[in-house]
Coordinates of C-alpha atoms and ligand atoms in Angstrom, one line a residue:
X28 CA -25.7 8.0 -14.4
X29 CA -22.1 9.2 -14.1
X30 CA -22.6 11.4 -11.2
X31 CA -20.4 8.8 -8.9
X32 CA -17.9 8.1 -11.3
X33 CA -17.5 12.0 -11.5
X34 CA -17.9 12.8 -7.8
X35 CA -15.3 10.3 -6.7
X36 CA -12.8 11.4 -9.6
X37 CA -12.9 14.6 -8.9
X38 CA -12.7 13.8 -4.9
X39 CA -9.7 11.7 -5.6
X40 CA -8.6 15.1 -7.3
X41 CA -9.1 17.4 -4.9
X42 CA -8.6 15.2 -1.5
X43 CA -6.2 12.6 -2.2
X44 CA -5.0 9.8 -0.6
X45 CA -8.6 9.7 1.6
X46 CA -9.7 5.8 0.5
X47 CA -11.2 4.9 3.4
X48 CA -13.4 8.6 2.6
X49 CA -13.6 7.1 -1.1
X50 CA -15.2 4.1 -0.1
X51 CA -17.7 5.3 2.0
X52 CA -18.6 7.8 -0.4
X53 CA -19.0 5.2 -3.3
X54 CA -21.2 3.2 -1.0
X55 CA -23.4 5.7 -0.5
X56 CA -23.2 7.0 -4.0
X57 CA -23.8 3.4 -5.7
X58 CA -27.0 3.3 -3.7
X59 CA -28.4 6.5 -4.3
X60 CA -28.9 5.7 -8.3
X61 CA -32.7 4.3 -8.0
X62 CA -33.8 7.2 -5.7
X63 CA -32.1 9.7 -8.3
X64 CA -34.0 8.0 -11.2
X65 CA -37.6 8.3 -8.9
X66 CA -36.2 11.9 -7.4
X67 CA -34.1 13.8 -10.0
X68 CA -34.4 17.2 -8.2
X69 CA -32.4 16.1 -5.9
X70 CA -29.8 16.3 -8.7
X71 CA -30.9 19.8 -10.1
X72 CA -29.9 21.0 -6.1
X73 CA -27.0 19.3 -6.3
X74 CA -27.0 17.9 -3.6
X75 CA -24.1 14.9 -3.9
X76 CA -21.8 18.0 -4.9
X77 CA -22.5 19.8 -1.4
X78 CA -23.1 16.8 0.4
X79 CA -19.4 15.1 -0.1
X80 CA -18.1 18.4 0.9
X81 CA -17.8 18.9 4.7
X82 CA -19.1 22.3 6.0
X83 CA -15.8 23.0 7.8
X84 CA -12.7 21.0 8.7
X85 CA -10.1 22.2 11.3
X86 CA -6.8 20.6 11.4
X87 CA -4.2 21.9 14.1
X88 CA -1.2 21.1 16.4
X89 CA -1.3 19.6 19.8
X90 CA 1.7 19.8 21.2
X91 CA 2.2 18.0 25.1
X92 CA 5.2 17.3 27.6
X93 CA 5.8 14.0 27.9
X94 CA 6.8 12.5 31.7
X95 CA 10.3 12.7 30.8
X96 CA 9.8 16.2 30.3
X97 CA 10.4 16.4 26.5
X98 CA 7.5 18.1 24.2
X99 CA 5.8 16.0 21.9
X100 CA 3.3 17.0 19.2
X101 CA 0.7 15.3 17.2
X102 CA -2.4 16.3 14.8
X103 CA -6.1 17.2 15.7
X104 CA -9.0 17.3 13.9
X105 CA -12.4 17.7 13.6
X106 CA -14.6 17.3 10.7
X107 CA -18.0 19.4 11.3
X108 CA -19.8 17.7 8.2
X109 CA -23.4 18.2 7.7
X110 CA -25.5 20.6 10.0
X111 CA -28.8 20.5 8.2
X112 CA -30.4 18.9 10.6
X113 CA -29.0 19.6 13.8
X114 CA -25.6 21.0 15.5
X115 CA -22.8 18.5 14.7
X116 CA -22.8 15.4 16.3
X117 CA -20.0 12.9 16.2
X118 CA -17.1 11.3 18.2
X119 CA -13.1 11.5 18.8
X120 CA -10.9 9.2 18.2
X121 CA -7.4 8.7 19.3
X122 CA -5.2 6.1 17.4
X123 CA -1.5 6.5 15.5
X124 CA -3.3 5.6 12.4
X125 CA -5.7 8.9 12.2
X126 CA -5.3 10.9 9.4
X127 CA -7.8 14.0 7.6
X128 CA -8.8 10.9 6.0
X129 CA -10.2 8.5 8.2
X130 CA -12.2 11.6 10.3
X131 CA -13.3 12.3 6.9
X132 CA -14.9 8.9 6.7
X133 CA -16.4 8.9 9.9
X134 CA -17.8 12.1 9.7
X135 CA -19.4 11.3 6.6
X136 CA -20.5 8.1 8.1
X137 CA -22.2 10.3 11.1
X138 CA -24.7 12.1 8.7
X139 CA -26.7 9.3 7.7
X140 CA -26.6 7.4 10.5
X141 CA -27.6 10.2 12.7
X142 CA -30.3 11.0 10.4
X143 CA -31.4 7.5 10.2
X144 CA -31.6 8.1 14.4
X145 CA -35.0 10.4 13.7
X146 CA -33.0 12.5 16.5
X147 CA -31.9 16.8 15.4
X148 CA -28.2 15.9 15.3
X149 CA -26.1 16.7 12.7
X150 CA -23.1 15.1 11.2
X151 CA -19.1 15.8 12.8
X152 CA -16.3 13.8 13.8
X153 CA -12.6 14.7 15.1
X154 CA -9.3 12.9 16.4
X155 CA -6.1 12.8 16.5
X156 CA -3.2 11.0 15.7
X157 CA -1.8 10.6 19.7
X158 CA -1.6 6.6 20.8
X159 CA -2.8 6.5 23.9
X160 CA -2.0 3.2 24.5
X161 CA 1.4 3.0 27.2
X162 CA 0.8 6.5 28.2
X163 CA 0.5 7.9 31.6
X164 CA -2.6 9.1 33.2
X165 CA 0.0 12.7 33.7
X166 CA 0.2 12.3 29.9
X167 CA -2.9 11.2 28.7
X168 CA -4.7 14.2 31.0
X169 CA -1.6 16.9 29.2
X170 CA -2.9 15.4 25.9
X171 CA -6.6 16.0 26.6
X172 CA -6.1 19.5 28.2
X173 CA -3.7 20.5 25.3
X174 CA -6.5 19.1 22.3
X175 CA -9.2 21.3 24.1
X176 CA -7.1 24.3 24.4
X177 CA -7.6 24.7 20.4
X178 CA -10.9 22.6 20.0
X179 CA -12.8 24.8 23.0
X180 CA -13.2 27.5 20.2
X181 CA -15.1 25.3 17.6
X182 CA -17.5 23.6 19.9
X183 CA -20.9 24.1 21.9
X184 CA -24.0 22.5 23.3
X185 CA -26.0 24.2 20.4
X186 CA -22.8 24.0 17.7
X187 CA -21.0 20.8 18.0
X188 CA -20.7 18.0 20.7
X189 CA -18.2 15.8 20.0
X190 CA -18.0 12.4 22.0
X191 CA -15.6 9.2 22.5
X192 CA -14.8 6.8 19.6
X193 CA -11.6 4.4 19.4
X194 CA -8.8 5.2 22.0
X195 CA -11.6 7.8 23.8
X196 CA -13.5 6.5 26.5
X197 CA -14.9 8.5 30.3
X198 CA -11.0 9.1 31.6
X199 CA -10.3 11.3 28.3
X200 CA -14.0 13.1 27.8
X201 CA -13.5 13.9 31.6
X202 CA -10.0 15.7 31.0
X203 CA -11.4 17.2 27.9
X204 CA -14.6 18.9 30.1
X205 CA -12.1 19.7 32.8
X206 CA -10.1 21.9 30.6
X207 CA -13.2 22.9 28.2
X208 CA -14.9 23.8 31.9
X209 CA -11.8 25.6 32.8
X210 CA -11.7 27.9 29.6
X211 CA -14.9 29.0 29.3
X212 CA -16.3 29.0 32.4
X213 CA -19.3 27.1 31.2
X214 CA -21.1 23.9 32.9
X215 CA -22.9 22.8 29.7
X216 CA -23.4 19.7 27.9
X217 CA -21.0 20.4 25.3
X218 CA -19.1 16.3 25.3
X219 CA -21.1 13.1 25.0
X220 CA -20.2 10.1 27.5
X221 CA -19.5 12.2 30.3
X222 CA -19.5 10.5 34.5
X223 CA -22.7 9.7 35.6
X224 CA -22.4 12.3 38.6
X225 CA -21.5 15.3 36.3
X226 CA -23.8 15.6 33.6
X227 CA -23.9 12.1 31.9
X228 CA -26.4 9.7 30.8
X229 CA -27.2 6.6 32.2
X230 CA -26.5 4.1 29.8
X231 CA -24.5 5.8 27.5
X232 CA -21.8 3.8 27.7
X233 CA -23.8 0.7 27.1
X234 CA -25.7 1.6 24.3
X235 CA -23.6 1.4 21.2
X236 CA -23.0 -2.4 22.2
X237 CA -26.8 -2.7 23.2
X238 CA -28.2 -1.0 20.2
X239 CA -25.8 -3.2 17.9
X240 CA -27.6 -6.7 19.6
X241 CA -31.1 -4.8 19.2
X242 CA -30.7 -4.1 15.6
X243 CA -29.8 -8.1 15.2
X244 CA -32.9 -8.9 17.0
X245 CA -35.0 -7.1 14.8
X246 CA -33.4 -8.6 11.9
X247 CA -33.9 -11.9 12.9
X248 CA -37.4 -11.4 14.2
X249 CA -38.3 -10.0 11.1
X250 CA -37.5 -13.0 9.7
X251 CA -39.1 -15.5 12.0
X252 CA -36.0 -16.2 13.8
X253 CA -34.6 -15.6 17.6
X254 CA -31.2 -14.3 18.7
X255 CA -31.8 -16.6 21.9
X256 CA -30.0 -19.8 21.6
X257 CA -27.5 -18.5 19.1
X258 CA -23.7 -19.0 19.0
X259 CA -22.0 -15.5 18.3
X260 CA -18.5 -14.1 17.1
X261 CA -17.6 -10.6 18.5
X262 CA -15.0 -8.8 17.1
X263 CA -12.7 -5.9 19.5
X264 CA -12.3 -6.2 23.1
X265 CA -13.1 -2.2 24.2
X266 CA -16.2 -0.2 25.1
X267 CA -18.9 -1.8 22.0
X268 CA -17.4 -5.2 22.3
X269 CA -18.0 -5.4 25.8
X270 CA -21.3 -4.3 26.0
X271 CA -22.6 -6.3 22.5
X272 CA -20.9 -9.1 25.0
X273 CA -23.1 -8.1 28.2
X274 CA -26.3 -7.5 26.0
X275 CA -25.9 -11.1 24.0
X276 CA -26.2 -13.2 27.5
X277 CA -28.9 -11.2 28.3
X278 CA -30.8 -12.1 25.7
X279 CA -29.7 -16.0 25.8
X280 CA -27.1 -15.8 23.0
X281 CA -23.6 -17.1 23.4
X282 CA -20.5 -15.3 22.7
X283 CA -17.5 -16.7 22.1
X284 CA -14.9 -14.9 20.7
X285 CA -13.1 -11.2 21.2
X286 CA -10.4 -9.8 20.1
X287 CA -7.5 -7.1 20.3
X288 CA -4.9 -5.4 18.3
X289 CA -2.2 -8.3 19.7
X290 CA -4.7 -11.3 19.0
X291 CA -8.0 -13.4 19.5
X292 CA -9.4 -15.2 22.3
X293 CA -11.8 -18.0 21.5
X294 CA -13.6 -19.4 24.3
X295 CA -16.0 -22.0 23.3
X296 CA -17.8 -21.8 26.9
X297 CA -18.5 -18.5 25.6
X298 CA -16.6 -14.8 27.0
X299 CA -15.9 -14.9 30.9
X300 CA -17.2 -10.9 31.0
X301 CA -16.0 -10.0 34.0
X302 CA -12.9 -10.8 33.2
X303 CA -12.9 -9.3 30.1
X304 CA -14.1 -6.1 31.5
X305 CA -11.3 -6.4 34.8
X306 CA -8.5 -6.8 31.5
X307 CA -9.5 -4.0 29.5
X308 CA -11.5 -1.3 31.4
X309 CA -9.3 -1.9 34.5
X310 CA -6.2 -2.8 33.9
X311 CA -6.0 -1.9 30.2
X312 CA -3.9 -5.3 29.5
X313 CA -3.4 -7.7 26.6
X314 CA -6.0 -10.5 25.7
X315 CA -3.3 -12.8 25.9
X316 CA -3.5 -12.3 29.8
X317 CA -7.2 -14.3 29.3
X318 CA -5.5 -17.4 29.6
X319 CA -4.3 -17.1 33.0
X320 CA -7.3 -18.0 34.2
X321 CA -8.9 -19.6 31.2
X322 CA -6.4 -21.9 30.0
X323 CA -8.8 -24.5 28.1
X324 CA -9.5 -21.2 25.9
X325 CA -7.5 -20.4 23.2
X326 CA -5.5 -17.5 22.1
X327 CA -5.0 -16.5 18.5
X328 CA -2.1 -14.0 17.7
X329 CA -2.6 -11.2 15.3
X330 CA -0.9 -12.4 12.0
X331 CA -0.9 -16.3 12.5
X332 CA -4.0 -16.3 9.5
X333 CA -3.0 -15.5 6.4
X334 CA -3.1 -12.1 4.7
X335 CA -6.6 -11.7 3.8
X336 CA -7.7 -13.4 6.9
X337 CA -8.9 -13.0 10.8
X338 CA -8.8 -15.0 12.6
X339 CA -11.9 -14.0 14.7
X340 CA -14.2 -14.8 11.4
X341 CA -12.8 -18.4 11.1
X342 CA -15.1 -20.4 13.7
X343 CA -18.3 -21.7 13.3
X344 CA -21.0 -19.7 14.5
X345 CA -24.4 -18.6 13.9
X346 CA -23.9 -14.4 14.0
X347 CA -21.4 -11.9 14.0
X348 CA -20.8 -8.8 15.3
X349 CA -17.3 -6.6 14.4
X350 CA -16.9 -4.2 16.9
X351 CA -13.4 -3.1 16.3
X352 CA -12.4 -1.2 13.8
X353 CA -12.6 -0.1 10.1
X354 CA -12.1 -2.9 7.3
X355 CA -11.5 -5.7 9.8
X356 CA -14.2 -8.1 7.7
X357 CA -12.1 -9.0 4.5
X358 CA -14.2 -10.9 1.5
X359 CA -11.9 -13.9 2.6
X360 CA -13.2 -13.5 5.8
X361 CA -16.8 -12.8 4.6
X362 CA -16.8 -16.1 2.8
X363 CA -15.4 -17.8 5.8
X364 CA -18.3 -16.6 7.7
X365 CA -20.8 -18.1 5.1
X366 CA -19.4 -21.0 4.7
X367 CA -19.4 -22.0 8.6
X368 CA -23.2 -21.2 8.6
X369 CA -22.9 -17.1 9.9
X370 CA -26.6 -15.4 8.6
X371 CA -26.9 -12.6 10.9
X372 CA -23.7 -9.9 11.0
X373 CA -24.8 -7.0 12.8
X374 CA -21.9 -3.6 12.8
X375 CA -20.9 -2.3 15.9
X376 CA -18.2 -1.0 14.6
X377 CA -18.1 1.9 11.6
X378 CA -17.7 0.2 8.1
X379 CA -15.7 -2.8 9.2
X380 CA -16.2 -4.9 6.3
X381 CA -14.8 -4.3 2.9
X382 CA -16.9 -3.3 0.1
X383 CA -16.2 -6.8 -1.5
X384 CA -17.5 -8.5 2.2
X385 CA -20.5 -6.2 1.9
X386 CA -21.3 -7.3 -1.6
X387 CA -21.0 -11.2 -0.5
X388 CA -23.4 -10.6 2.0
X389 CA -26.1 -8.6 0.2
X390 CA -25.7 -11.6 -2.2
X391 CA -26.5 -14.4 0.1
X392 CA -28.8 -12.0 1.2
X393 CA -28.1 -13.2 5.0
X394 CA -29.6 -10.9 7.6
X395 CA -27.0 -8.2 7.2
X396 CA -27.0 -4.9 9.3
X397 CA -24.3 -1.8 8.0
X398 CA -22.8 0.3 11.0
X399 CA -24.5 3.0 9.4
X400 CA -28.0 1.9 11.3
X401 CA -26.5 -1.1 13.7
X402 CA -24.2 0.8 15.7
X403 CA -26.6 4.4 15.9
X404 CA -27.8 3.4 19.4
X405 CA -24.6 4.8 20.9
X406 CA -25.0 8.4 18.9
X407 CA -28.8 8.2 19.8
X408 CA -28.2 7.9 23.5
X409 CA -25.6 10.8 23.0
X410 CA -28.5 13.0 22.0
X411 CA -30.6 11.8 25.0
X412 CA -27.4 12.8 26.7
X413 CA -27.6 16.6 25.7
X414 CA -31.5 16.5 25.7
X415 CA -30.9 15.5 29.6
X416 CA -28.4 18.4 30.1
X417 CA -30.4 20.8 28.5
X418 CA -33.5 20.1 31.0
X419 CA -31.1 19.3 33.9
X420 CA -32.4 16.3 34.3
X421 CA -31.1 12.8 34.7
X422 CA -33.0 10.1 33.5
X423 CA -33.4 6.2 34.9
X424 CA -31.6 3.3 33.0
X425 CA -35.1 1.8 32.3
X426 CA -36.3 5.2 30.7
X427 CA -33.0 5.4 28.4
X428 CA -33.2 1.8 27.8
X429 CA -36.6 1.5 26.9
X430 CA -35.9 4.8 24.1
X431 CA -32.4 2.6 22.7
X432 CA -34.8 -0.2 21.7
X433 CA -37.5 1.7 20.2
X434 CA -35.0 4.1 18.2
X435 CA -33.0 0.6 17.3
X436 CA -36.6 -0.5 16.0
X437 CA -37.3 2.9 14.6
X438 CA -34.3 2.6 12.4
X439 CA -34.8 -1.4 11.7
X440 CA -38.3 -0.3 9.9
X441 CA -36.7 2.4 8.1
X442 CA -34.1 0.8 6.2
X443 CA -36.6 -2.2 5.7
X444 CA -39.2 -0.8 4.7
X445 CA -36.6 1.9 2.3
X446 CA -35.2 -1.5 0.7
X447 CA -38.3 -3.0 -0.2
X448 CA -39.5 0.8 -1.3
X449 CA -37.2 0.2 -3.8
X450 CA -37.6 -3.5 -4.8
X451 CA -34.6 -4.7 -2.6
X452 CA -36.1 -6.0 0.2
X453 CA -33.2 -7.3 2.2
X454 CA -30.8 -4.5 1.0
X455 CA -30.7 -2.7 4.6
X456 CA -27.5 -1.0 2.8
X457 CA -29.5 0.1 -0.1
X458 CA -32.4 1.3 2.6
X459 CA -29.9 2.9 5.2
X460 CA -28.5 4.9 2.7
X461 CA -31.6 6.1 0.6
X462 CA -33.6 6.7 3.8
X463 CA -30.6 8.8 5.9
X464 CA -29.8 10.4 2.6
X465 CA -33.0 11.5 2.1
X466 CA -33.9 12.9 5.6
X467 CA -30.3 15.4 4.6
X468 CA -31.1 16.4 1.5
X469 CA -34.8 17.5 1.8
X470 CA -33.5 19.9 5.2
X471 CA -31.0 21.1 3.1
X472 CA -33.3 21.6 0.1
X473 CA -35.4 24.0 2.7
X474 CA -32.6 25.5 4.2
X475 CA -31.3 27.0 0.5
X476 CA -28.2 26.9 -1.0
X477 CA -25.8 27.6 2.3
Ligands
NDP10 N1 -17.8 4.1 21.3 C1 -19.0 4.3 20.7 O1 -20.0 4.7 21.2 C2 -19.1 4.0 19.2 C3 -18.1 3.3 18.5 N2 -18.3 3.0 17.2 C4 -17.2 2.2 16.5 O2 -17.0 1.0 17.1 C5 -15.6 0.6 16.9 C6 -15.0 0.3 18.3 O3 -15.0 1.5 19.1 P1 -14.8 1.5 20.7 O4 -15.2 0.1 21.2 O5 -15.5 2.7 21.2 O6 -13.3 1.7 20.8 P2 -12.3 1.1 22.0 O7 -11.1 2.0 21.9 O8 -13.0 1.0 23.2 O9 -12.0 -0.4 21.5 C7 -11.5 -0.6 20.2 C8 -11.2 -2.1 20.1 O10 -10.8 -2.4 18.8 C9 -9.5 -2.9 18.7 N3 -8.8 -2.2 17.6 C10 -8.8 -0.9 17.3 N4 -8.1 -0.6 16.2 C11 -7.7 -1.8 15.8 C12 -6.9 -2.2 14.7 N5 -6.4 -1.3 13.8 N6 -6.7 -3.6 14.5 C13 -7.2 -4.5 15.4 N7 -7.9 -4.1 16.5 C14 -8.1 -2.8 16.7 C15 -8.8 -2.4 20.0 O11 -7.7 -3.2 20.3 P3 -6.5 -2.6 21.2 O12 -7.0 -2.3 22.5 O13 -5.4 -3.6 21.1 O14 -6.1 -1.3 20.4 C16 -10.0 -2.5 21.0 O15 -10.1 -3.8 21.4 C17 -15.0 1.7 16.1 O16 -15.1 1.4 14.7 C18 -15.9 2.9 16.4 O17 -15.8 3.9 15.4 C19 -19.4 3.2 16.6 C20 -20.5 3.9 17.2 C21 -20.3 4.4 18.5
AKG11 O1 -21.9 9.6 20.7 C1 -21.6 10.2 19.8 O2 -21.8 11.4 19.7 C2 -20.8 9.7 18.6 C3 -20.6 8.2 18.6 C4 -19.8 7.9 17.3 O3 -18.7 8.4 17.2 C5 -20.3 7.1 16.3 O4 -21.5 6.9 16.2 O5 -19.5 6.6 15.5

């Protein structure tokens, strides 16, 4: 079939310089070839044509004062991608290295895993290029008001509720309602993630980390195995990191690794937590600052492993769990993992691992779990967020909790029973894909050529 060869040609064409869009795309594309020989309508709707194409993109300038009075100005985007089945549904993310591209990529990401999440939430995403990192809480509030001033106009609770992602956490969705509250006079649930005394979800800020260690579980369980006892490597030291952490040592597994831009911290006691959460949701510090008061731990910088190499992927361990970042999981590291006895990698984070890491794994056909479904817990809780604001209700942990696991499980069976559908039976790439595209396509079959 040369539909992705095409597709991705003529996206190169017509959106270039978007790889990290490209290999997403080609993913999802690769996978889709056995449901296109069962399905071939969804060919004659052409559907991969509209589908790679987001609904509406809006790019504009956020310009700020710094605290030394001089006016800075950075991009903002958001992506509203796929609304077939719901209003768009997606987080922001603040980091320097944010361009149309990488929104693009998450965005497109968002569709099927929000599908996958059996939950009427569409696909979005949005960001800028601002670092928030060394900024004031002056600035960082200046920065929020100023990317709401332009973003107010594009979003709703019935339209689009974006959400936190990298670099976006309670301080910055609270500035961003502020100023949203402030323009429109609305009290609505129109962000994600919001304080738990004005309008948020109990749990929410748990549950992308939680959801991550749930989807492992039912990996290994349908296997015959147990995540208790288990020696774990955790990738990223912010909100999913911490709370894959928290939700390991509840369930009797042991991590011992995290890690942030600067470096690694290996602990083989396994992750002081309360530490970790004092350094980075507290005091927003350095790793490095672990070893005050762990000094028998061990502190890796950034860039002492070779090129094609993290160091966080080079001890021995029985699962894995990236929680940082895009492409952090290279196919050296991916071999390293197999070759020090890793079978379970469960993604907390959105595509992490190369497409070469992803093929190692699918070949040793490990326990392997792709973003797409491991890390939808945090966008399901999201949409029990807005379904909470809509009936002004607030719900108790154990209620939210109990609805993570059993959407976690949900999605589990989905892209299992999807694989083996179509004779792969521990492809969960191959199911996550076919079953979240399929969900899209059929609404937007319905809904007509829009
Ligand atoms: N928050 C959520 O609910 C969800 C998040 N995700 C995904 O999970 C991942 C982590 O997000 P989240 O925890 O919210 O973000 P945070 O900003 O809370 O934490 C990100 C962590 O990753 C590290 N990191 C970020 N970029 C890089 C980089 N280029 N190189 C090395 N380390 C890096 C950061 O280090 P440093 O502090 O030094 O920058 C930090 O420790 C992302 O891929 C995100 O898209 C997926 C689903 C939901
Ligand atoms: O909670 C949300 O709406 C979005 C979370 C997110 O950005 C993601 O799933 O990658």
């Amino acid at each position: 079939m040369p539909y992705v060869h095409d597709t991705l040609e003529r996206l190169r064409k017509s959106s270039p310089a978007q790889t990290e869009f490209y290999q997403a795309a080609e993913e999802v594309l690769e996978c889709l070839r056995p449901l296109f020989l069962q399905s071939p309508h969804y060919l004659d709707h052409s559907i991969i044509e509209r589908i790679v194409e987001p609904e509406r993109q809006i790019m504009f300038r956020v310009c700020w004062t710094d605290d030394a009075g001089k006016v800075q100005v950075n991009k903002g985007y958001r992506v509203q991608f796929n609304s077939a089945l719901g209003p768009y549904k997606g987080g922001l993310r603040f980091h320097p290295s944010v361009t149309s591209g990488t929104i693009k990529f998450l965005g497109f990401e968002q569709i099927f895993k929000n599908a996958l999440t059996g939950l009427p939430i569409g696909g979005g995403k949005g960001g800028s290029d601002f670092n928030p990192k060394g900024k004031s809480d002056g600035e960082i509030m200046r920065f929020c008001q100023s990317f709401m001033n332009e973003l107010y106009r594009h979003i709703g609770p019935t339209t689009d509720v974006p959400a936190g992602d990298i670099g976006v956490g309670a301080r910055e969705i609270g500035y961003m309602y502020g100023q949203y509250k402030r323009l429109t006079s609305r009290y609505e649930g129109v962000l994600t993630g919001k304080g738990l005394n004005w309008g948020g979800s109990i749990g929410r800020k748990e549950a992308t980390g939680y959801g991550a260690v749930y989807f492992a579980q039912n990996m290994l369980e349908a296997r015959g195995e147990e995540l208790e006892g288990k020696t774990c490597l955790v990738s990223g030291a912010g909100n999913v990191a911490i709370y894959t952490i928290e939700k390991l040592y509840e369930l009797g597994a042991k991590p011992v690794t995290c890690s942030d831009s600067r470096g690694t911290v290996h602990d083989a006691r396994g992750i002081d937590l309360d530490l970790l959460k004092e350094l980075k949701e507290v005091k927003r510090a350095s790793l490095e600052e672990y070893l005050a008061t762990h000094p028998e731990a061990r502190y890796i910088p950034a860039g002492d492993y070779p090129e094609d190499g993290h160091a966080v992927w080079r001890i021995k361990a029985d699962a894995a769990f990236p929680s940082a970042t895009q492409n952090e999981l290279t196919v050296a590291d991916a071999q390293a993992l197999l070759d020090n006895g890793v079978t379970c990698i469960s993604e907390g984070a959105n595509m992490p691992s190369t497409a070469d890491a992803v093929d190692l794994f699918l070949q040793a056909k490990i326990a392997y779990g792709p973003g797409k479904a491991a890390n939808a817990g945090g966008v399901a809780t999201s949409q029990l967020e807005m379904a909470q604001n809509s009936s002004m209700e607030q719900w108790p942990l154990e209620k939210v909790d109990a609805k993570l696991k059993e959407i976690m499980a949900n999605i589990h069976k989905q892209c299992a029973d999807t694989a083996e559908e179509f004779g792969e039976p521990t492809n969960l790439v191959l199911g996550a894909n076919i079953a979240g595209f399929r969900k899209v396509a059929d609404a937007m079959i319905d809904q007509g050529v829009v």
